[in-house]
Every structure is written in structure tokens, then in C-alpha cells.
């Protein structure tokens, strides 16, 4: 579980002067959990505490934030936390934008559990924990990872399966990382002084999970992830695209059940599966530099090739873009991977600037040469900021920008 405390209101949103008071996380929930808290004015804290589930983790964190130990001067007691925004994994076809959470909304999130059995129940636990701690008075807002992609047209989101499967089970592509793609597109258009309607870009979120989105007129029109976050690009431990017949073949040949195969595709594949070493791109790059390992090289080659292939395909699907934007842990930090992904895309108008590329790390900036027909950018994502801003707007009944 990750969290941030952000001080903001409509004026600060307009002025882009929201203030991050604290960020942190809780790992290894279910046993002796590791809690990290990094507050604005105090040294970083790291400690352990027994925490049984996500609900208990949220309860623990909120009480901690309101205590003297947190070092956040602006929060003296729980009443100083005025609203809570949750990142909710799956909003199915129901949620097109962020909403205030009430009983009806929690029921609808529950109805989406089939679509995200690992994530939505945890999101609900967090929502209930906040309600129990604060009562009904403190508003909560759900920000869905799928919402940004609900503008993808039917011909793009349907799988070519018997149609009744879509009707019966809502089997279709939903897409994920929506908050990140939306934030990056928003930041790009403010940096370039464009309106939402003028925003035609491809966003590449390359982190542990990876996805690429085509944004036309400010709306998502195509994305690489599908019914689940397994489809599309090669990721840290996920395979991305593959021939669906392979699932049955692996199950038969390896004596595995379909669930086991799916788990393997999610947790043992991707960069980890090919390299046989790690899912961590930074470690792979260090390993390649030190030992020139063949399978490490192959894993990185495959990763970059798949991303490049998606840029080409998204350019076709959206009828050309005005920029390609990198974000996520790999996209924000690794000039080498960005250069490799863009290699051979001169035909599409991309002319990278090596110096700019190397110098642009974890900050926004253009990394193609001035005059590149298709400019390339780096824009660090900030999903928490978008969640905080959506929360403010929902609570005050203000319209939500895309
Ligand atoms: P998540 O998707 O879990 O939020 P991140 O967006 O933080 O993850 O991305 C994690 C990935 O970013 C890891 O593969 C990590 O190795 C990679 N990464 C972080 N810093 C660098 C770097 N300097 N060079 C290459 N890869 C990096």
C-alpha cells in the first residue's frame, strides 16, 4: 500500500502549487509489515508493525499520520484529514470518472470484483477502514485505473470472440494505468499550452507494469493492456501479448492447471522469465554492462522491441501523434532504454537528441532534437497528485478535467 498526504484546494490546483506533506508505504502486509514514512520536515522513518490486511494498514497509517510521531505539523488529529482518495483498480464499464464513495458506489465496486479479484477486495477493505475510523462525515473518493480508457471505441475494446461472451461476462479490453496516462497527458498539454482537444499523444508508462496508450483529442482511444493488466508490453514479471493457445499447451506439457499457468504468466515471465535473473531493469542494465550476459541482453532487446512495435501500431490506430511521452520508473530514469525504444523510428519522424535524453532524468523535458517531426518527451507521472485533485473536485462538486 502506498500513500501520500497532499495539501491542496481549488486555488492551489489552479496555481499548480499543491503541497506534498508526506509520502510512504506499507510492505509485507499480512505479517510483521514494514512501514516507511517520509514527511516534509522530518527525517525518513522506517519501522515494523504487525498488520493483518489492507484495511488494518490504512487504519494504522491514518492514526500514525495524526499522531506526534509523524512529524506533520499540519495534521494534529484525524479531523485535519479532510478527505481520502483511493486508487481503485477496476471500475468495469460502470465508472467513467472519479466519484464520491457512497453505499451504491461500494456495491458497484464489489460488482467489479470478478474483473479484478486480487485488487478490488483490497480497495474495498481500505474504503471500509476509513469509514470505520472517520464515520460518514469524511468524504472518500474513488479514482479508477480503468476510467480514463472508457472512451476507447467498441471496435478497439472488443476481442473477436463469440459476442455472447462479452454480453454474459463483460469480456473485453478495459486498460489500466489510466490515472498515470491521464496525468501525463494533462501535464504535457499544460507544458505546451494546448487545450485538451489539441492533445494527440502516445504515452508509454514503463515501470514494473508497462502500458502504452494512444490519446486523441485528450481521450484514450487505444491502450495496450486488456481485460487484465497482463496483455500488451513486456513487463517486469508479466509476459504481455502471446498466442492464447500457448496457455493450454503449457498446461498440458507441464502438468499445470490453467490458474497456475496464468500465475506464471503474471509473476515468472517478462524480463524475469527471459533473463532468468530479475525483473528489475536497473539491475539488468548493470549486469549487462558488467558481464554482457546473453539472456540479459535478450530480455532488454525484447522489452525495447515490443515497446517500439506498440508505438508503430498506436500511430496507425490513432492516425499519427504529435508527441511520444515516456513515464514510469524505467521511462523516467533510463535514457538508454528510451533511446533503444526509439531506435529506427526515424521514418515516423523521431529524431532523438542524445544529450537532452541523457540529461532528462526524473523531470519533464523534450528529449528529441528541436524540429523533430514527432517530438519525444519525458514526463514523470504523479498519480497521487491526480487522485488528490480529483478528490478535491469531487468533494466540492467541481467538474473533472480529463
Ligand atoms: P511500479 O510500476 O511498481 O510503480 P516503478 O514505476 O517504480 O514501478 O518502476 C520500477 C522499474 O523502474 C524497475 O524495473 C526499476 O529497475 C526501474 N528503474 C528505476 N530507476 C531506474 C534507472 N535509473 N535505470 C533503469 N531502470 C530504473
mmCIF file with all atom_site columns, C-alpha atoms and ligand atoms in Angstrom, residues 2 177 205-210 236 271 279-283 285 328-335 337 361-362 381 383, ligand 1:
data_model
loop_
_atom_site.group_PDB
_atom_site.id
_atom_site.type_symbol
_atom_site.label_atom_id
_atom_site.label_alt_id
_atom_site.label_comp_id
_atom_site.label_asym_id
_atom_site.label_entity_id
_atom_site.label_seq_id
_atom_site.pdbx_PDB_ins_code
_atom_site.Cartn_x
_atom_site.Cartn_y
_atom_site.Cartn_z
_atom_site.occupancy
_atom_site.B_iso_or_equiv
_atom_site.pdbx_formal_charge
_atom_site.auth_seq_id
_atom_site.auth_comp_id
_atom_site.auth_asym_id
_atom_site.auth_atom_id
_atom_site.pdbx_PDB_model_num
ATOM   1  C CA  . UNK A 1 2   ? 1.275  3.433  -0.930  1.00 0.00 ? 2   UNK A CA  1
ATOM   2  C CA  . UNK A 1 177 ? -2.670 2.756  -15.544 1.00 0.00 ? 177 UNK A CA  1
ATOM   3  C CA  . UNK A 1 205 ? 4.217  4.026  -18.877 1.00 0.00 ? 205 UNK A CA  1
ATOM   4  C CA  . UNK A 1 206 ? 7.260  1.804  -18.324 1.00 0.00 ? 206 UNK A CA  1
ATOM   5  C CA  . UNK A 1 207 ? 7.597  0.662  -14.711 1.00 0.00 ? 207 UNK A CA  1
ATOM   6  C CA  . UNK A 1 208 ? 7.181  -2.754 -13.159 1.00 0.00 ? 208 UNK A CA  1
ATOM   7  C CA  . UNK A 1 209 ? 3.913  -2.841 -15.055 1.00 0.00 ? 209 UNK A CA  1
ATOM   8  C CA  . UNK A 1 210 ? 4.068  -1.344 -18.547 1.00 0.00 ? 210 UNK A CA  1
ATOM   9  C CA  . UNK A 1 236 ? 8.977  -6.935 -15.117 1.00 0.00 ? 236 UNK A CA  1
ATOM   10 C CA  . UNK A 1 271 ? 12.113 -9.526 -18.013 1.00 0.00 ? 271 UNK A CA  1
ATOM   11 C CA  . UNK A 1 279 ? 12.512 -8.200 -13.041 1.00 0.00 ? 279 UNK A CA  1
ATOM   12 C CA  . UNK A 1 280 ? 14.447 -5.067 -12.136 1.00 0.00 ? 280 UNK A CA  1
ATOM   13 C CA  . UNK A 1 281 ? 15.533 -3.135 -15.219 1.00 0.00 ? 281 UNK A CA  1
ATOM   14 C CA  . UNK A 1 282 ? 18.266 -1.222 -13.395 1.00 0.00 ? 282 UNK A CA  1
ATOM   15 C CA  . UNK A 1 283 ? 19.894 -4.448 -12.206 1.00 0.00 ? 283 UNK A CA  1
ATOM   16 C CA  . UNK A 1 285 ? 21.381 -2.914 -17.201 1.00 0.00 ? 285 UNK A CA  1
ATOM   17 C CA  . UNK A 1 328 ? 7.160  5.309  -15.060 1.00 0.00 ? 328 UNK A CA  1
ATOM   18 C CA  . UNK A 1 329 ? 10.295 4.115  -13.220 1.00 0.00 ? 329 UNK A CA  1
ATOM   19 C CA  . UNK A 1 330 ? 12.049 2.958  -16.402 1.00 0.00 ? 330 UNK A CA  1
ATOM   20 C CA  . UNK A 1 331 ? 10.654 5.674  -18.697 1.00 0.00 ? 331 UNK A CA  1
ATOM   21 C CA  . UNK A 1 332 ? 11.637 8.488  -16.313 1.00 0.00 ? 332 UNK A CA  1
ATOM   22 C CA  . UNK A 1 333 ? 15.094 7.213  -15.411 1.00 0.00 ? 333 UNK A CA  1
ATOM   23 C CA  . UNK A 1 334 ? 16.647 5.254  -18.231 1.00 0.00 ? 334 UNK A CA  1
ATOM   24 C CA  . UNK A 1 335 ? 17.932 7.297  -21.166 1.00 0.00 ? 335 UNK A CA  1
ATOM   25 C CA  . UNK A 1 337 ? 16.031 2.286  -22.746 1.00 0.00 ? 337 UNK A CA  1
ATOM   26 C CA  . UNK A 1 361 ? 16.069 12.257 -15.625 1.00 0.00 ? 361 UNK A CA  1
ATOM   27 C CA  . UNK A 1 362 ? 13.027 12.363 -13.357 1.00 0.00 ? 362 UNK A CA  1
ATOM   28 C CA  . UNK A 1 381 ? 3.974  10.580 -13.513 1.00 0.00 ? 381 UNK A CA  1
ATOM   29 C CA  . UNK A 1 383 ? -0.858 9.532  -9.819  1.00 0.00 ? 383 UNK A CA  1
HETATM 30 P P1  . LIG B 2 .   ? 5.821  0.385  -10.292 1.00 0.00 ? 1   LIG B P1  1
HETATM 31 O O1  . LIG B 2 .   ? 5.310  0.041  -11.649 1.00 0.00 ? 1   LIG B O1  1
HETATM 32 O O2  . LIG B 2 .   ? 5.828  -0.761 -9.328  1.00 0.00 ? 1   LIG B O2  1
HETATM 33 O O3  . LIG B 2 .   ? 5.263  1.693  -9.714  1.00 0.00 ? 1   LIG B O3  1
HETATM 34 P P2  . LIG B 2 .   ? 8.185  1.903  -10.981 1.00 0.00 ? 1   LIG B P2  1
HETATM 35 O O4  . LIG B 2 .   ? 7.389  2.800  -11.865 1.00 0.00 ? 1   LIG B O4  1
HETATM 36 O O5  . LIG B 2 .   ? 8.862  2.494  -9.800  1.00 0.00 ? 1   LIG B O5  1
HETATM 37 O O6  . LIG B 2 .   ? 7.375  0.632  -10.506 1.00 0.00 ? 1   LIG B O6  1
HETATM 38 O O7  . LIG B 2 .   ? 9.294  1.205  -11.912 1.00 0.00 ? 1   LIG B O7  1
HETATM 39 C C1  . LIG B 2 .   ? 10.154 0.237  -11.437 1.00 0.00 ? 1   LIG B C1  1
HETATM 40 C C2  . LIG B 2 .   ? 11.148 -0.082 -12.539 1.00 0.00 ? 1   LIG B C2  1
HETATM 41 O O8  . LIG B 2 .   ? 11.907 1.085  -12.849 1.00 0.00 ? 1   LIG B O8  1
HETATM 42 C C3  . LIG B 2 .   ? 12.146 -1.158 -12.148 1.00 0.00 ? 1   LIG B C3  1
HETATM 43 O O9  . LIG B 2 .   ? 12.341 -2.061 -13.218 1.00 0.00 ? 1   LIG B O9  1
HETATM 44 C C4  . LIG B 2 .   ? 13.430 -0.354 -11.924 1.00 0.00 ? 1   LIG B C4  1
HETATM 45 O O10 . LIG B 2 .   ? 14.597 -1.084 -12.161 1.00 0.00 ? 1   LIG B O10 1
HETATM 46 C C5  . LIG B 2 .   ? 13.261 0.712  -12.970 1.00 0.00 ? 1   LIG B C5  1
HETATM 47 N N1  . LIG B 2 .   ? 14.185 1.815  -12.718 1.00 0.00 ? 1   LIG B N1  1
HETATM 48 C C6  . LIG B 2 .   ? 14.196 2.695  -11.696 1.00 0.00 ? 1   LIG B C6  1
HETATM 49 N N2  . LIG B 2 .   ? 15.270 3.509  -11.793 1.00 0.00 ? 1   LIG B N2  1
HETATM 50 C C7  . LIG B 2 .   ? 15.956 3.128  -12.900 1.00 0.00 ? 1   LIG B C7  1
HETATM 51 C C8  . LIG B 2 .   ? 17.153 3.566  -13.548 1.00 0.00 ? 1   LIG B C8  1
HETATM 52 N N3  . LIG B 2 .   ? 17.864 4.571  -13.075 1.00 0.00 ? 1   LIG B N3  1
HETATM 53 N N4  . LIG B 2 .   ? 17.537 2.934  -14.685 1.00 0.00 ? 1   LIG B N4  1
HETATM 54 C C9  . LIG B 2 .   ? 16.831 1.908  -15.162 1.00 0.00 ? 1   LIG B C9  1
HETATM 55 N N5  . LIG B 2 .   ? 15.694 1.446  -14.617 1.00 0.00 ? 1   LIG B N5  1
HETATM 56 C C10 . LIG B 2 .   ? 15.269 2.042  -13.492 1.00 0.00 ? 1   LIG B C10 1
#
